GROMACS .gro file of C-alpha atoms in nm:
model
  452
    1UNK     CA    1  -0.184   2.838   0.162
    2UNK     CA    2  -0.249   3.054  -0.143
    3UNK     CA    3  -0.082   2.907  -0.448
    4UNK     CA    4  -0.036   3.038  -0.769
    5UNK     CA    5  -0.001   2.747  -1.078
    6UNK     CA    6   0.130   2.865  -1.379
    7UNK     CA    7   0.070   2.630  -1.700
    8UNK     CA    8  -0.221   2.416  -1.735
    9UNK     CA    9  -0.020   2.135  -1.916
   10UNK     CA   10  -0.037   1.742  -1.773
   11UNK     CA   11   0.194   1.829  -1.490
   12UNK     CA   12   0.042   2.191  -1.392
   13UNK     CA   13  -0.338   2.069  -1.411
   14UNK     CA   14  -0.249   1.709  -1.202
   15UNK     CA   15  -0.087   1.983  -0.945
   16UNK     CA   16  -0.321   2.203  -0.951
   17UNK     CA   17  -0.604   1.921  -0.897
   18UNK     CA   18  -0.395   1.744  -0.571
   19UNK     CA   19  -0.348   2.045  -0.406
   20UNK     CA   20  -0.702   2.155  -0.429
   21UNK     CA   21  -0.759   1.808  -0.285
   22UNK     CA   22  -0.564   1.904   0.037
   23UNK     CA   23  -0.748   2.243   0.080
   24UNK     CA   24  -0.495   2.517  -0.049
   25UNK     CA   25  -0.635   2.837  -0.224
   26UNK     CA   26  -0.552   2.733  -0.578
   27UNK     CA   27  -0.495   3.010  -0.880
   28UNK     CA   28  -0.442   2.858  -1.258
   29UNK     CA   29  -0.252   3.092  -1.485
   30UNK     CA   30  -0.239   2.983  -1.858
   31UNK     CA   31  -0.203   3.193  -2.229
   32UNK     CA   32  -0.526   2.959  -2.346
   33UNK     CA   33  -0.842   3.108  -2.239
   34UNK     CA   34  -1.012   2.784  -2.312
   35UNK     CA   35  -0.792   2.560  -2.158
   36UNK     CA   36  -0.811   2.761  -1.833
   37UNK     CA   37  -1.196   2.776  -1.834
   38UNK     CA   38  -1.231   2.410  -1.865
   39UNK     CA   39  -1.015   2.305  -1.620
   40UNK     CA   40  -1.140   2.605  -1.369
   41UNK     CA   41  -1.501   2.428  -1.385
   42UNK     CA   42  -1.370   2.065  -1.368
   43UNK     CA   43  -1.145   2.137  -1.057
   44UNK     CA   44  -1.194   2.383  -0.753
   45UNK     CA   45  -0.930   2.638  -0.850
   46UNK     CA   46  -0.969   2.998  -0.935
   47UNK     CA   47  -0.851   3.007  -1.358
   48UNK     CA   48  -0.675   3.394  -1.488
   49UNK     CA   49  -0.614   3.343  -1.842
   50UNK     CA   50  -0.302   3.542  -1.949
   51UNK     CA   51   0.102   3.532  -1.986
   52UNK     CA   52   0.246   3.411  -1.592
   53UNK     CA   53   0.543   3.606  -1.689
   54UNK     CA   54   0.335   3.893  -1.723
   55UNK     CA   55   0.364   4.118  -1.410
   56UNK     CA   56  -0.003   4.223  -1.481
   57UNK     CA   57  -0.141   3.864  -1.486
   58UNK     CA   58   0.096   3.769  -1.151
   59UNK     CA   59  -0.083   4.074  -0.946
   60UNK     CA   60  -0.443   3.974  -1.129
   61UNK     CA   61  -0.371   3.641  -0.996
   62UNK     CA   62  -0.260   3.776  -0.649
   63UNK     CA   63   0.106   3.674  -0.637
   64UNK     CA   64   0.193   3.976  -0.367
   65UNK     CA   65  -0.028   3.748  -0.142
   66UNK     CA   66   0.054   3.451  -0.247
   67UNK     CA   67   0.292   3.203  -0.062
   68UNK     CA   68   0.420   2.958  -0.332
   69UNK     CA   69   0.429   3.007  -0.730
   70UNK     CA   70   0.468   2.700  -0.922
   71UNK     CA   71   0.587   2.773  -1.298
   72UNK     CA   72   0.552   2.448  -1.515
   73UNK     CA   73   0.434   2.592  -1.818
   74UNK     CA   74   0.649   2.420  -2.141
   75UNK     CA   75   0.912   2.701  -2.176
   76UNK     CA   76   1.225   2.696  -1.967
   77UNK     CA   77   1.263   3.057  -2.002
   78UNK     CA   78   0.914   3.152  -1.880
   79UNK     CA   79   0.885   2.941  -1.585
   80UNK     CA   80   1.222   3.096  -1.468
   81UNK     CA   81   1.113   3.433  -1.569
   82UNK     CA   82   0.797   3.387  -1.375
   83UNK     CA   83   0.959   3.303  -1.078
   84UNK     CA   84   1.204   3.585  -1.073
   85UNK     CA   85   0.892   3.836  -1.123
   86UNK     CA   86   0.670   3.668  -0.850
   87UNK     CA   87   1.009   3.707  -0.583
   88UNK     CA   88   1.023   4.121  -0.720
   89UNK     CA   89   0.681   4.124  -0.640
   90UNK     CA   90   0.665   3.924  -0.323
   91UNK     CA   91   1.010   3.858  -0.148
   92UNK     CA   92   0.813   3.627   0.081
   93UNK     CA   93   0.681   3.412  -0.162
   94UNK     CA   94   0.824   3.031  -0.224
   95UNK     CA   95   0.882   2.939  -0.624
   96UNK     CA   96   0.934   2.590  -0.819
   97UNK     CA   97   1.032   2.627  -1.182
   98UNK     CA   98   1.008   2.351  -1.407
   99UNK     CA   99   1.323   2.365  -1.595
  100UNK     CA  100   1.390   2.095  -1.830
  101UNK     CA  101   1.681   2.218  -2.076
  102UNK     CA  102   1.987   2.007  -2.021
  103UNK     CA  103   2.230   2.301  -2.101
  104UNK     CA  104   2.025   2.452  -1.802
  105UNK     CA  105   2.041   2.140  -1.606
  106UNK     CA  106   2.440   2.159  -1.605
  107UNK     CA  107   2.418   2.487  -1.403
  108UNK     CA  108   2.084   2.468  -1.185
  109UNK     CA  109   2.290   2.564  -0.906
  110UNK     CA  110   2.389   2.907  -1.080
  111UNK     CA  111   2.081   2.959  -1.207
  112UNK     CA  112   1.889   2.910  -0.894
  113UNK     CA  113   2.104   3.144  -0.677
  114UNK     CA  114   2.056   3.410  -0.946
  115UNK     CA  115   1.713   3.390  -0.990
  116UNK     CA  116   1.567   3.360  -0.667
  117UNK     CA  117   1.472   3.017  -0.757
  118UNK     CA  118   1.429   2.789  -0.451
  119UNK     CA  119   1.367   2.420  -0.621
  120UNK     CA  120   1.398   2.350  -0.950
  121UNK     CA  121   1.245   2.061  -1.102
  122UNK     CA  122   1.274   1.831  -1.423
  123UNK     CA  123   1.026   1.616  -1.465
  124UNK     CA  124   1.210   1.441  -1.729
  125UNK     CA  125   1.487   1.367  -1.521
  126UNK     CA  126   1.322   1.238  -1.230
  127UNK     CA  127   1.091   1.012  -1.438
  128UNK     CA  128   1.457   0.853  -1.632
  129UNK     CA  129   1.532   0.792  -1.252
  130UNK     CA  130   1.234   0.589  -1.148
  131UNK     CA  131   1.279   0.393  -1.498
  132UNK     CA  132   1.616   0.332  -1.431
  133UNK     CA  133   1.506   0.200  -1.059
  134UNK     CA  134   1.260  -0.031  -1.254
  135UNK     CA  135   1.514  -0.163  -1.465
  136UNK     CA  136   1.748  -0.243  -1.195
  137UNK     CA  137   1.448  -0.454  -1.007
  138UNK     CA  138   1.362  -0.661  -1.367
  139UNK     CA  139   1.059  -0.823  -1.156
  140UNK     CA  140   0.902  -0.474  -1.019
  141UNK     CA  141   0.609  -0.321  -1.094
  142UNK     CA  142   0.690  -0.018  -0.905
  143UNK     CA  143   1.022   0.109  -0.691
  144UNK     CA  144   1.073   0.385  -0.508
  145UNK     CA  145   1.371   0.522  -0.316
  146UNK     CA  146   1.420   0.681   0.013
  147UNK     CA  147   1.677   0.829   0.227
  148UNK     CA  148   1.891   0.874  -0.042
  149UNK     CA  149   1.859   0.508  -0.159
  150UNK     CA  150   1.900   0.307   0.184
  151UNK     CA  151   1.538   0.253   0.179
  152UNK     CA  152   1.296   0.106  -0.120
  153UNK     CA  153   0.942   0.016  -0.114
  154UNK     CA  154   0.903  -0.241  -0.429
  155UNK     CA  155   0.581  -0.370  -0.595
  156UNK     CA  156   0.546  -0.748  -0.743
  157UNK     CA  157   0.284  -0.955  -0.859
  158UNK     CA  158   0.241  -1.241  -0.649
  159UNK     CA  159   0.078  -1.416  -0.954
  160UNK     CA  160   0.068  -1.796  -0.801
  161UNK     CA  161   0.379  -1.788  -0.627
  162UNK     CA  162   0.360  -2.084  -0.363
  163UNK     CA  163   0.571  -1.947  -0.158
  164UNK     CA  164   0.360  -1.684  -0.043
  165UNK     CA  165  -0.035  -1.744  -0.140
  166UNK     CA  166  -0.224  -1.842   0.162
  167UNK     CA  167   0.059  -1.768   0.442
  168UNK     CA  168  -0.006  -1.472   0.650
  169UNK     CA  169   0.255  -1.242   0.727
  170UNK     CA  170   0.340  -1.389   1.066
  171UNK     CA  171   0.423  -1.725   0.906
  172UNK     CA  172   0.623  -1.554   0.624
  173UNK     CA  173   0.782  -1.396   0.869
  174UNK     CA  174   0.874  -1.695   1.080
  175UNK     CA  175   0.988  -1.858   0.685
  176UNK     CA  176   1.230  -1.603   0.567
  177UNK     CA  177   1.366  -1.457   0.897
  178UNK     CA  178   1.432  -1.159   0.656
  179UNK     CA  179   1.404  -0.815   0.765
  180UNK     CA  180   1.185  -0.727   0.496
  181UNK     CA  181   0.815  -0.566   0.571
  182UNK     CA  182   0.476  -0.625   0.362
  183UNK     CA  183   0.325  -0.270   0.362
  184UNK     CA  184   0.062  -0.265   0.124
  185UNK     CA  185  -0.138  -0.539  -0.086
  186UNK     CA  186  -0.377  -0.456  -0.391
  187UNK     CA  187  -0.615  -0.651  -0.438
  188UNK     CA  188  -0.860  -0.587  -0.751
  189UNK     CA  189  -0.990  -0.273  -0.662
  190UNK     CA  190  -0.927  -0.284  -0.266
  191UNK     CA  191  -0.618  -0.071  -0.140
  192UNK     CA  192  -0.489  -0.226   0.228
  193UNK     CA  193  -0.232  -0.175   0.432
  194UNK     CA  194  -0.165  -0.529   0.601
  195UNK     CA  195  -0.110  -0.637   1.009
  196UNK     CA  196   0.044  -0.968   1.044
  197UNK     CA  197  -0.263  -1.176   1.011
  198UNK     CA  198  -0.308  -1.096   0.658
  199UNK     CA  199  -0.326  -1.369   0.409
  200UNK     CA  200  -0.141  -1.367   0.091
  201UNK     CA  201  -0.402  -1.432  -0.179
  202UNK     CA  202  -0.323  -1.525  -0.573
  203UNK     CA  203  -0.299  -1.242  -0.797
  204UNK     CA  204  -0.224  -0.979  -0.495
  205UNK     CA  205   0.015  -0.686  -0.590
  206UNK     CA  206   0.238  -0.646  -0.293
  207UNK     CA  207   0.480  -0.380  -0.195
  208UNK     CA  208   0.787  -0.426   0.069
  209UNK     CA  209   1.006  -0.235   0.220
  210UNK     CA  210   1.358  -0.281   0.304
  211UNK     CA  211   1.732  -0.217   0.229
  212UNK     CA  212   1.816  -0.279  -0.146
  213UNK     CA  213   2.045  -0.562   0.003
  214UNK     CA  214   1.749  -0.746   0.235
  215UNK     CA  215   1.511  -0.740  -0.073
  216UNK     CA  216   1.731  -0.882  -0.317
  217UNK     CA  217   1.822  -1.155  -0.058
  218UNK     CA  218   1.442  -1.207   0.026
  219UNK     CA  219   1.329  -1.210  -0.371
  220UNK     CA  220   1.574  -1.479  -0.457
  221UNK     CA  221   1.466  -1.664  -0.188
  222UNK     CA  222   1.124  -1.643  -0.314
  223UNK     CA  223   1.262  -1.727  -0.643
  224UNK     CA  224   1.169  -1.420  -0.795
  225UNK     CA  225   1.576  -1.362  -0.973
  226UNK     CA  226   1.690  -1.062  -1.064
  227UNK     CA  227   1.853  -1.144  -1.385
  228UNK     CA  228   2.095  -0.801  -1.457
  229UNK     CA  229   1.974  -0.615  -1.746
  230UNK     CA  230   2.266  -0.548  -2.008
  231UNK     CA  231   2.101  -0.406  -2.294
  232UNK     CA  232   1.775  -0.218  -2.346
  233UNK     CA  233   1.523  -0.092  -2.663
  234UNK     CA  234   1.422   0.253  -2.585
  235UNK     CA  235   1.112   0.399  -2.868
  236UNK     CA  236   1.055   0.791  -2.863
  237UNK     CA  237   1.353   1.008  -2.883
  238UNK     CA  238   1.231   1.266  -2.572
  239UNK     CA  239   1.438   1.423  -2.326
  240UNK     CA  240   1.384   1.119  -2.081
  241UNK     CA  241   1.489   0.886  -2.325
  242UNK     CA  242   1.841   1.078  -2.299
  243UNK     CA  243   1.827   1.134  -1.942
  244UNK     CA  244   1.762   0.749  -1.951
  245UNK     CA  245   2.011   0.664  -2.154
  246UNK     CA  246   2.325   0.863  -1.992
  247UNK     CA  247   2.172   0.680  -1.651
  248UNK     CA  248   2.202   0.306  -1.805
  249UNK     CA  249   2.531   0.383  -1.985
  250UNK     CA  250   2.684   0.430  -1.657
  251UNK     CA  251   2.557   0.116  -1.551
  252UNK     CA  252   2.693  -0.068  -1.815
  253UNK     CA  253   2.336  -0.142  -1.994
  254UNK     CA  254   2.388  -0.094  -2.368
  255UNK     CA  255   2.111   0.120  -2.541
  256UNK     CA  256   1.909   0.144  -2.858
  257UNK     CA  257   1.702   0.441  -2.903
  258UNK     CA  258   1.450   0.431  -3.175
  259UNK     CA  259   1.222   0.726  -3.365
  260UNK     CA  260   1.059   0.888  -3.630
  261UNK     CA  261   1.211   1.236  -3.639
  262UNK     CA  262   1.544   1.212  -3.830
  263UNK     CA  263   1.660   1.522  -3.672
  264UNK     CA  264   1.593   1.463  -3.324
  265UNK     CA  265   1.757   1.103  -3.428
  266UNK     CA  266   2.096   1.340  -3.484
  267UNK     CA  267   2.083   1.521  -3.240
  268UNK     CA  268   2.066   1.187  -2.963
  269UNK     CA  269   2.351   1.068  -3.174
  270UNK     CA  270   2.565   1.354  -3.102
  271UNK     CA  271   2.461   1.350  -2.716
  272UNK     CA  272   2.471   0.975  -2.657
  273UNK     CA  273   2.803   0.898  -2.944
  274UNK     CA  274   2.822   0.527  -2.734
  275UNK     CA  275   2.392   0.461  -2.802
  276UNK     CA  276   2.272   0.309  -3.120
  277UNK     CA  277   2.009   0.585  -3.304
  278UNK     CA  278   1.772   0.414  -3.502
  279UNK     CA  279   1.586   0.636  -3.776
  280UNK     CA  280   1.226   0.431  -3.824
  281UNK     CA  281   0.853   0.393  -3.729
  282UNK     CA  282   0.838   0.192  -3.427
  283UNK     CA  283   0.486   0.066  -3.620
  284UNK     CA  284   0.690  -0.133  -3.854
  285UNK     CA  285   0.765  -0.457  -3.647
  286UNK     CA  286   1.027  -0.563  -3.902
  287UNK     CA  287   1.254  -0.264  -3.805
  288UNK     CA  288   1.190  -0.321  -3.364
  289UNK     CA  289   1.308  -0.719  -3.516
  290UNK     CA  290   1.594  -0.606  -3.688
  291UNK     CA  291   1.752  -0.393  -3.449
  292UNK     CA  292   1.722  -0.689  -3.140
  293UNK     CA  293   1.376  -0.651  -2.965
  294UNK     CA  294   1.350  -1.042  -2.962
  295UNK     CA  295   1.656  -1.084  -2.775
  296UNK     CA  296   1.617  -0.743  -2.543
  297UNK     CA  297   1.660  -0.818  -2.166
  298UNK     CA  298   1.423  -0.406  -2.155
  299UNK     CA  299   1.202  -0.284  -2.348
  300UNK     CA  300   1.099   0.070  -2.289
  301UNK     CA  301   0.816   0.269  -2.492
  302UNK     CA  302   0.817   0.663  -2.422
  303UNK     CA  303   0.638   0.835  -2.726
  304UNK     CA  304   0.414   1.061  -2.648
  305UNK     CA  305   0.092   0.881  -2.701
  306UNK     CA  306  -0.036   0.662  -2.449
  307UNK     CA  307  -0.217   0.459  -2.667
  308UNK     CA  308   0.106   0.359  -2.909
  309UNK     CA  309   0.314   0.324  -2.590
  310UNK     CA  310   0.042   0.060  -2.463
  311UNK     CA  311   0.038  -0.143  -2.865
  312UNK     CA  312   0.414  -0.147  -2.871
  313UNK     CA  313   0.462  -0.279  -2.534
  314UNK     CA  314   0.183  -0.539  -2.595
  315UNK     CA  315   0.382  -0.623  -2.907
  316UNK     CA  316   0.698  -0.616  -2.729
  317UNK     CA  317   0.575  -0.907  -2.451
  318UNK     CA  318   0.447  -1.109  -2.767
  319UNK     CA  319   0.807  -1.136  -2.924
  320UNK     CA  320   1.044  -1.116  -2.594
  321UNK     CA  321   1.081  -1.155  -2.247
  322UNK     CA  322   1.226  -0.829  -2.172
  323UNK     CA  323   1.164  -0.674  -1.920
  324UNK     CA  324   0.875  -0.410  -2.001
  325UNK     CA  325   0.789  -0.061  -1.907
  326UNK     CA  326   0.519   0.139  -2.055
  327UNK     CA  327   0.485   0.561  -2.026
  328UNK     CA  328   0.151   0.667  -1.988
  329UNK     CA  329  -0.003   1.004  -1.885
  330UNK     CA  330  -0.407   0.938  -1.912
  331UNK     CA  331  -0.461   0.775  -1.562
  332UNK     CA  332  -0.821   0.716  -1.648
  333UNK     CA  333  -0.678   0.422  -1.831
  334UNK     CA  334  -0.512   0.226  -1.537
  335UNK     CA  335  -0.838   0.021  -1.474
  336UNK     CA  336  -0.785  -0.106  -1.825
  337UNK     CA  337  -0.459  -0.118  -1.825
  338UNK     CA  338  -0.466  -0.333  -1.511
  339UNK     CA  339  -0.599  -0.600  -1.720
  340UNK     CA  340  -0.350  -0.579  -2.009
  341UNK     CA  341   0.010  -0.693  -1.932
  342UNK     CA  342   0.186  -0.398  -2.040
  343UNK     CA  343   0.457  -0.442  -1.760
  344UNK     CA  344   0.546  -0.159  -1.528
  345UNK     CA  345   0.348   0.165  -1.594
  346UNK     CA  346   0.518   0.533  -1.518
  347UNK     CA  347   0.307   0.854  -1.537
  348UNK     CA  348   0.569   1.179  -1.559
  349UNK     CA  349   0.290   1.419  -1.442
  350UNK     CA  350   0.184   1.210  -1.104
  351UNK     CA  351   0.570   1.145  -1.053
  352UNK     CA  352   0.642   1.554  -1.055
  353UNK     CA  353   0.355   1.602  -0.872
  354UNK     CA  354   0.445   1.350  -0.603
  355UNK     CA  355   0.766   1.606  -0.567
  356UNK     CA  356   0.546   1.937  -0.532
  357UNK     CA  357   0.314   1.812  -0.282
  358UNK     CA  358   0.594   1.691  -0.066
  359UNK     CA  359   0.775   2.014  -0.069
  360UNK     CA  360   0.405   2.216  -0.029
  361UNK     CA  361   0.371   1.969   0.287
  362UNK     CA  362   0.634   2.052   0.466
  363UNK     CA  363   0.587   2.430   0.395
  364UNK     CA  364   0.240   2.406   0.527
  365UNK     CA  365   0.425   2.238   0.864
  366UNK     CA  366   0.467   2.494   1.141
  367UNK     CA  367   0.591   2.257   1.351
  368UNK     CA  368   0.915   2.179   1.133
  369UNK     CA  369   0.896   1.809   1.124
  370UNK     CA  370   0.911   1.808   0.734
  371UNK     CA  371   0.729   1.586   0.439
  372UNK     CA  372   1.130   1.512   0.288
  373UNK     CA  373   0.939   1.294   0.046
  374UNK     CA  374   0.647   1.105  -0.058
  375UNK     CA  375   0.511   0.829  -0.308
  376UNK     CA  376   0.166   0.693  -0.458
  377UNK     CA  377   0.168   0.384  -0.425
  378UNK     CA  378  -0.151   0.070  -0.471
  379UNK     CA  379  -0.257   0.248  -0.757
  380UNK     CA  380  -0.263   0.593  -0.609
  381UNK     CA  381  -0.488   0.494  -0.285
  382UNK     CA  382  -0.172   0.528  -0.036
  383UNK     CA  383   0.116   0.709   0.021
  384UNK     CA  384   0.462   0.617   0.148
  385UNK     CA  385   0.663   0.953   0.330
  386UNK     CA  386   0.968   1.052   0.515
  387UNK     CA  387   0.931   1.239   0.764
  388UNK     CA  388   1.266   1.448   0.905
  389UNK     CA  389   1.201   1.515   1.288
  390UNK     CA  390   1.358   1.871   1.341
  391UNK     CA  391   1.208   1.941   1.704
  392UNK     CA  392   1.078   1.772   2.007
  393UNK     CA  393   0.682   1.729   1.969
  394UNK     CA  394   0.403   1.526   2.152
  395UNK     CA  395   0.442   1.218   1.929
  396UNK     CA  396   0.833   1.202   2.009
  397UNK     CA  397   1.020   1.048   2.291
  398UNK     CA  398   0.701   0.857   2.330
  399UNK     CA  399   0.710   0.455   2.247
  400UNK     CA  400   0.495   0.396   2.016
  401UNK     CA  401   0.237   0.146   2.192
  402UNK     CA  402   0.149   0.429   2.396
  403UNK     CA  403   0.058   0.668   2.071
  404UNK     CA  404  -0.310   0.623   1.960
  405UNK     CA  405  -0.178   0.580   1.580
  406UNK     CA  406  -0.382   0.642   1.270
  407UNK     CA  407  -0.603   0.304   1.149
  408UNK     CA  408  -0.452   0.230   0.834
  409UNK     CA  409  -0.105   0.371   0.912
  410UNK     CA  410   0.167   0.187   0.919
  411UNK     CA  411   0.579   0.275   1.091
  412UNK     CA  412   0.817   0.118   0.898
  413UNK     CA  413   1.131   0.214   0.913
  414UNK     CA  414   1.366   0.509   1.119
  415UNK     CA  415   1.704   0.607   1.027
  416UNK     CA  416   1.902   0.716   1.297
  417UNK     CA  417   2.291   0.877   1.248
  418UNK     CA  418   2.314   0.639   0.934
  419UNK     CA  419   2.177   0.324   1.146
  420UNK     CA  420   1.804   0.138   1.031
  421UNK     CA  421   1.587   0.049   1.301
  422UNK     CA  422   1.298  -0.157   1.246
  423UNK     CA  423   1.041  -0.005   1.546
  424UNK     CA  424   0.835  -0.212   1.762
  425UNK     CA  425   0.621  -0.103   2.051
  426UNK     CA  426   0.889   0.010   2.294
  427UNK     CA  427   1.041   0.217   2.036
  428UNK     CA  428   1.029   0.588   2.094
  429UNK     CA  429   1.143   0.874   1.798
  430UNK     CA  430   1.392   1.124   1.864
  431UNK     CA  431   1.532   1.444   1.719
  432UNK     CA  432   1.746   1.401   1.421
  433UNK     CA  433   1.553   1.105   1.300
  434UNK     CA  434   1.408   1.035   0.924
  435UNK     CA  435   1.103   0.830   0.951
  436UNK     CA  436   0.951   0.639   0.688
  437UNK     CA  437   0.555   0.554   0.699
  438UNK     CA  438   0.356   0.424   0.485
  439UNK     CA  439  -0.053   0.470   0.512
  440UNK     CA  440  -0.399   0.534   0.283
  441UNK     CA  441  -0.510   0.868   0.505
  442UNK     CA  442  -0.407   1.136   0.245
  443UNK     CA  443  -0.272   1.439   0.381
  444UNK     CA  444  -0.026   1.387   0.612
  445UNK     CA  445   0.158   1.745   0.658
  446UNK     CA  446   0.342   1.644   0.981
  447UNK     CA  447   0.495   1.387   1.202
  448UNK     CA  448   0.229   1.477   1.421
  449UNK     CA  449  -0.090   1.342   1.204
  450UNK     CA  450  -0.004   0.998   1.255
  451UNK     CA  451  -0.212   0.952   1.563
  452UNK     CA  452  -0.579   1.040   1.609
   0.00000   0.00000   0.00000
């Protein structure tokens, strides 16, 4: 497909990267002649340097050709602008608009329909809502939801948990009796997707996947609790610190929000009137002290450095055992980070562009069995997706030991009319199914490229 990317921010340039990746006919719009250049020569995408909401630069770029124009630039107004000039010019076209306001938030609905808008997205918002899933599993490293929440794939460290080092899955199995599945294992640098015969080894990161219910039940019986969180420290005052905060509030979790800009500071206190706003440099321990960090059940750094979000969540793990989650946007640093225990690690611009590249799957799927969602996962190296089965293909109504499937693919789960199934060999899909898979072959646009 030919897509047009306009802003060459974090979110815009780790889009524009993945879906270069996957083979689509990228074009990079951006004001900054500089920024596009460099970027245009680090990643195979065509760079036009120029205003997106300028109908000049959208016809430079080729948007009356185009099939999908992706506005993330950091203006509200111009990404929704942009998309309303790319549908004048090309009725056919698809467009995403980051929109980020909350005034706008409160009527997305309105100002989709009026602007020829057809998906809207916040990264902000959808970020507060993987935090808030982290914070509900204290002991994760990484949660994700599907199927509007009756599915979750969670992450632990094994550490030297006896209960599972040196058992294979088949003898866990036979343990726990639990309806839980082991989907992916990292291990140092090694990415795998297990078959019953693996072996639990100390210091694996594991991920499972099962009903919120089943994986409570099977973590407490490894003895991994989760303790409820009622109160969390929240430094850097950004627009997913509030989206955060109105989240935990209606989960009873009482919030302190701390930072440096005295009117930002007001402003949260006029949004959040039940939050404590705290005026101070998080670099002054004696302030994180005296407003509670050693007695926080959450600690949660969001300013936008990386490199102050990674000290003050160090600091944080020195003084408390809260629960900790670190924002970070520089992937390049995960290797380090791996080795520095800075808790649970969230990157805003690889979560948003999780969110595009599911939607620009199931676009690119002519045979209607859409991508309804997908997640990195084992440090980026897999991928867990739903797949929605619309139509009758080759790959349905056929049991699945008769399907050739994809090495390093795994079928976990299939929702059918509201019911779970966990599939074995005998099980075949159907129309009207969701489908949940979780595998290291990147790519998958359809239901259909899960067997050879």
């Amino acid at each position: 497909m030919k897509i047009l990317v306009v802003g060459c921010g974090k979110v815009g340039r780790t889009t524009a990267e993945e879906l270069a990746k996957e083979n689509h006919d990228v074009v990079l719009i951006d004001k900054n002649p500089g920024l596009v250049e460099e970027v245009s020569n680090s990643i195979d995408v065509l760079g036009v340097a120029g205003e997106g909401s300028s109908i000049k630069i959208l016809k430079e770029a080729g948007v009356e050709k185009c099939d999908l124009v992706i506005a993330v630039t950091n203006a509200d107004e111009t990404n929704m602008l942009t998309c309303l000039f790319a549908k004048k010019l090309n009725k056919n076209c698809k467009t995403i608009a980051r929109v980020r306001n909350p005034h706008y938030i409160e009527d997305i609905n309105y100002v989709q329909n009026e602007l020829g808008i057809d998906v809207t997205i916040n990264p902000e918002m959808i970020t507060a809502r993987q935090i808030s899933r982290l914070i509900r599993w204290p002991n994760a490293l990484n949660v994700d939801s599907f199927v509007n929440g009756k599915i979750e794939t969670i992450s632990f460290a094994v550490g030297d948990n006896h209960n599972l080092v040196g058992k294979s899955l088949i003898e866990i199995k036979k343990i726990y009796r639990d309806d839980v599945l082991f989907v992916g294992i990292e291990r140092g640098s090694e990415a795998i997707i297990p078959n019953g015969d693996t072996v639990i080894a100390e210091n694996d990161k594991v991920t499972i996947c099962a009903t919120p219910k089943n994986a409570t039940i099977f973590l407490n019986k490894l003895g991994i609790y989760q303790m409820p969180i009622k109160n969390c420290m929240i430094v850097g005052g950004s627009k997913i610190a509030y989206y955060l905060a109105t989240i935990l509030q209606n989960m009873n979790i009482d919030i302190c929000i701390l930072d440096k800009d005295r009117n930002k500071c007001e402003e949260l206190a006029s949004l959040l009137p039940k939050a404590s706003i705290v005026h101070g440099y998080a670099s002054d321990d004696n302030i994180l002290i005296e407003e509670g960090l050693p007695d926080a059940d959450c600690f949660v750094s969001l300013t936008g450095i990386d490199e102050e979000n990674v000290l003050l969540s160090l600091y944080a793990k020195t003084i408390s055992q809260a629960k900790i989650i670190t924002k970070v946007n520089h992937i390049s640093y995960k290797g380090v980070l791996n080795n520095l225990d800075v808790g649970a690690l969230v990157s805003p611009k690889l979560i948003t562009a999780d969110d595009i590249i599911s939607y620009v799957r199931g676009m690119s799927n002519a045979t209607a069995n859409d991508v309804e969602a997908m997640h990195h996962f084992l440090d980026n190296k897999a991928e867990a997706l739903t797949f929605v089965i619309n139509k009758k293909t080759n790959v349905v109504g056929v049991p699945f030991e008769k399907l050739k499937l994809k090495k390093n693919l795994l079928i976990c789960y299939i929702v059918r009319q509201g019911a779970i199934i966990i599939p074995n060999g005998s099980t075949c899909m159907e129309v009207g199914d969701t489908v949940l898979l979780v595998t290291t072959n990147s790519g998958l646009k359809s239901i259909e490229d899960i067997v050879d």
